[in-house]
Amino acid sequence: DVKVTQSSRYLVKRTGEKVFLECVQDMDHENMFWYRQDPGLGLRLIYFSYDVKMKEKGDIPEGYSVSREKKERFSLILESASTNQTSMYLCASSRYEQYFGPGTRLTVT
Amino acid sequence: KNEVEQSPQNLTAQEGEFITINCSYSVGISALHWLQQHPGGGIVSLFMLSSGKKKHGRLIATINIQEKHSSLHITASHPRDSAVYICAPRGSSNTGKLIFGQGTTLQVKP
């Protein structure tokens, strides 16, 4: 079975902190994605990566950056966390079907 | 206008009913995914299809590429089917990028 794991299920950070969310997949997938999910707004793509060191902006990249140094790991970085980044963050990987991680519920206070 | 439109947005059914969720999209796609998310739970891929029809247990998904329309059917619905169902077409590029519908919230009452 494909496994996508995320570093934390719940995270509480203070405004202005640098936040790292990590995602690891074990199926050698080229494509990896970071989404945020908010009530009433559905799933929105922040960034995706289609190969090591390759990345593209999604629909809402502002305030975020990403890193993919190894094929299995895709990190989302909040350079200076703000309260409007409080959300559920979901990572996914795919070759054809898309497999989602369990999500990280981030609260920025 | 959204690139992906799902209907209905909310659906309440009695246990045992036949349920249909519809999805229309306006872009060219390579495939279409149906996803399921239980309350407080993660997202699971139910189907990926590029033509015709697929069936897993009580769930059936169909797609008509020419009409840019897909449907998800649930036969003999059960309270454990209560979840959000998301239609997500995949664009024509090979990046695997999905375009998400807003989701249909289904509640099946016993």
Coordinates of C-alpha atoms in Angstrom, one line a residue:
Chain A
D1 CA 0.0 0.0 0.0
V2 CA 1.1 3.5 -0.8
K3 CA 1.9 5.4 2.3
V4 CA 2.1 9.2 2.6
T5 CA 3.1 10.4 6.1
Q6 CA 3.1 13.9 7.5
S7 CA 5.4 15.0 10.3
S8 CA 2.6 16.2 12.7
R9 CA -1.1 15.8 13.1
Y10 CA -1.6 18.9 15.2
L11 CA 0.7 21.9 15.5
V12 CA 0.4 25.2 17.3
K13 CA 2.7 28.1 16.4
R14 CA 3.0 31.7 17.2
T15 CA 2.7 34.6 14.7
G16 CA 6.0 35.3 13.1
E17 CA 7.5 31.8 13.7
K18 CA 9.1 29.8 10.9
V19 CA 7.1 26.6 10.4
F20 CA 8.2 23.4 8.6
L21 CA 5.7 20.8 7.5
E22 CA 7.2 17.6 6.2
C23 CA 5.7 15.0 4.0
V24 CA 7.2 11.6 3.0
Q25 CA 6.0 9.0 0.5
D26 CA 7.3 5.5 0.0
M27 CA 6.2 4.7 -3.5
D28 CA 8.8 6.5 -5.6
H29 CA 6.2 8.9 -7.0
E30 CA 7.5 11.8 -9.1
N31 CA 4.7 14.2 -8.3
M32 CA 4.0 15.6 -4.8
F33 CA 1.6 18.3 -3.7
W34 CA 0.8 20.6 -0.8
Y35 CA -2.8 21.7 -0.3
R36 CA -4.7 23.6 2.4
Q37 CA -8.3 22.8 3.2
D38 CA -10.6 25.4 4.7
P39 CA -14.3 25.2 5.4
G40 CA -16.3 26.6 2.4
L41 CA -13.2 26.9 0.3
G42 CA -12.4 23.3 -0.3
L43 CA -9.0 22.1 -1.3
R44 CA -6.5 24.6 -2.7
L45 CA -3.1 23.9 -4.2
I46 CA -0.2 25.7 -2.6
Y47 CA 2.8 24.2 -4.4
F48 CA 3.6 21.1 -6.3
S49 CA 6.7 19.3 -7.4
Y50 CA 7.1 17.0 -10.4
D51 CA 10.7 16.0 -9.7
V52 CA 13.6 16.5 -7.2
K53 CA 14.4 20.2 -6.9
M54 CA 11.6 21.1 -9.3
K55 CA 8.6 23.0 -8.0
E56 CA 5.8 25.1 -9.4
K57 CA 3.4 27.5 -7.7
G58 CA -0.1 26.5 -7.2
D59 CA -3.1 28.7 -6.7
I60 CA -2.2 30.2 -3.4
P61 CA 1.6 30.2 -3.0
E62 CA 1.9 33.6 -1.2
G63 CA 3.5 33.2 2.3
Y64 CA 4.8 29.7 1.5
S65 CA 7.9 28.1 0.1
V66 CA 8.8 24.4 -0.5
S67 CA 11.8 22.2 -0.7
R68 CA 12.3 18.9 -2.4
E69 CA 15.9 17.7 -2.0
K70 CA 15.0 14.0 -2.2
K71 CA 12.3 12.3 -4.2
E72 CA 10.5 10.9 -1.2
R73 CA 10.3 14.1 0.8
F74 CA 8.5 17.4 0.2
S75 CA 8.6 20.1 2.7
L76 CA 6.3 23.1 3.1
I77 CA 7.8 26.2 4.8
L78 CA 5.9 29.1 6.3
E79 CA 8.6 31.7 6.5
S80 CA 6.7 33.9 9.0
A81 CA 3.5 32.3 10.2
S82 CA 0.4 34.5 10.3
T83 CA -3.0 33.8 11.8
N84 CA -4.6 33.5 8.3
Q85 CA -2.4 30.5 7.7
T86 CA -4.4 28.6 10.4
S87 CA -5.7 25.7 8.4
M88 CA -5.6 21.9 7.6
Y89 CA -2.6 21.2 5.4
L90 CA -2.6 18.1 3.3
C91 CA 0.2 16.5 1.4
A92 CA -0.3 14.1 -1.6
S93 CA 1.8 12.2 -4.0
S94 CA 0.9 10.6 -7.3
R95 CA 2.0 8.8 -10.4
Y96 CA -1.6 8.4 -11.7
E97 CA -3.9 8.1 -8.7
Q98 CA -3.4 10.7 -6.0
Y99 CA -2.6 9.5 -2.4
F100 CA -3.2 11.9 0.5
G101 CA -1.5 12.1 3.8
P102 CA -3.5 12.3 7.1
G103 CA -3.2 16.1 7.3
T104 CA -1.6 18.6 9.7
R105 CA -4.0 20.9 11.6
L106 CA -1.9 24.0 12.1
T107 CA -3.1 26.8 14.4
V108 CA -1.2 30.1 14.4
T109 CA -1.9 32.2 17.5
Chain B
K1 CA -17.7 30.3 -13.5
N2 CA -15.8 27.4 -11.7
E3 CA -14.0 24.9 -13.9
V4 CA -15.6 22.1 -11.9
E5 CA -19.2 22.1 -10.8
Q6 CA -20.7 19.5 -8.5
S7 CA -24.3 19.0 -7.7
P8 CA -25.9 18.8 -5.3
Q9 CA -23.8 20.5 -2.7
N10 CA -25.6 18.9 0.1
L11 CA -27.6 15.7 0.1
T12 CA -29.6 13.9 2.8
A13 CA -30.8 10.3 2.1
Q14 CA -32.5 7.5 3.9
E15 CA -30.5 4.3 4.4
G16 CA -31.0 2.0 1.4
E17 CA -31.6 4.8 -1.2
F18 CA -29.8 5.1 -4.5
I19 CA -27.7 8.2 -4.6
T20 CA -26.3 10.1 -7.5
I21 CA -23.7 12.9 -7.4
N22 CA -23.0 14.8 -10.6
C23 CA -19.8 16.6 -11.8
S24 CA -19.5 18.8 -14.8
Y25 CA -16.2 20.3 -15.9
S26 CA -15.2 22.8 -18.6
V27 CA -11.5 22.0 -19.2
G28 CA -9.7 19.3 -21.2
I29 CA -8.7 16.4 -18.9
S30 CA -6.6 13.2 -19.0
A31 CA -8.6 11.5 -16.2
L32 CA -11.1 12.3 -13.4
H33 CA -10.8 11.3 -9.8
W34 CA -13.6 10.8 -7.2
L35 CA -12.4 11.3 -3.6
Q36 CA -14.1 10.6 -0.3
Q37 CA -13.5 12.4 3.0
H38 CA -15.3 11.2 6.2
P39 CA -15.9 13.8 8.9
G40 CA -12.5 14.5 10.7
G41 CA -10.9 12.0 8.4
G42 CA -8.3 11.9 5.6
I43 CA -9.0 11.9 1.9
V44 CA -9.2 8.6 0.0
S45 CA -9.3 8.1 -3.7
L46 CA -12.3 6.1 -4.7
F47 CA -11.9 6.1 -8.5
M48 CA -9.7 7.3 -11.3
L49 CA -11.3 7.0 -14.7
S50 CA -10.8 8.3 -18.2
S51 CA -13.7 6.6 -20.0
G52 CA -16.7 4.5 -19.4
K53 CA -17.6 3.1 -16.1
K54 CA -15.9 1.6 -13.0
K55 CA -17.5 -0.3 -10.1
H56 CA -16.2 -1.0 -6.6
G57 CA -18.7 -2.7 -4.4
R58 CA -21.8 -0.5 -4.0
L59 CA -20.0 2.5 -5.7
I60 CA -20.2 3.1 -9.5
A61 CA -18.5 6.0 -11.3
T62 CA -19.2 6.9 -14.9
I63 CA -17.7 9.5 -17.2
N64 CA -18.7 11.0 -20.6
I65 CA -15.7 12.7 -22.0
Q66 CA -17.6 14.3 -24.9
E67 CA -20.2 15.8 -22.6
K68 CA -17.6 16.7 -19.9
H69 CA -19.7 15.0 -17.2
S70 CA -19.2 12.4 -14.6
S71 CA -21.4 10.8 -12.0
L72 CA -20.9 8.9 -8.8
H73 CA -23.6 6.5 -7.8
I74 CA -24.0 4.7 -4.5
T75 CA -26.4 1.8 -4.4
A76 CA -28.1 0.7 -1.2
S77 CA -26.7 3.6 0.8
H78 CA -25.6 3.1 4.4
P79 CA -24.9 5.6 7.2
R80 CA -21.2 4.8 6.9
D81 CA -21.4 6.4 3.4
S82 CA -21.9 9.8 5.1
A83 CA -18.9 11.8 3.9
V84 CA -17.9 14.6 1.5
Y85 CA -17.4 13.4 -2.0
I86 CA -15.1 15.4 -4.3
C87 CA -14.8 15.4 -8.0
A88 CA -11.3 16.2 -9.2
P89 CA -10.5 16.2 -12.9
R90 CA -6.8 15.9 -13.8
G91 CA -5.5 18.2 -16.4
S92 CA -3.8 17.2 -19.6
S93 CA -0.2 17.7 -18.4
N94 CA 1.7 14.9 -16.8
T95 CA 2.2 16.7 -13.5
G96 CA -0.8 15.0 -11.9
K97 CA -2.3 18.3 -11.0
L98 CA -6.0 18.1 -10.0
I99 CA -8.8 20.7 -10.3
F100 CA -11.2 20.2 -7.3
G101 CA -14.9 20.6 -7.2
Q102 CA -16.4 22.1 -4.0
G103 CA -17.5 18.7 -2.8
T104 CA -20.9 17.2 -2.0
T105 CA -21.7 16.6 1.6
L106 CA -23.8 13.4 1.9
Q107 CA -25.6 12.4 5.1
V108 CA -27.3 9.0 5.1
K109 CA -29.8 8.6 7.9
P110 CA -30.6 5.2 9.4

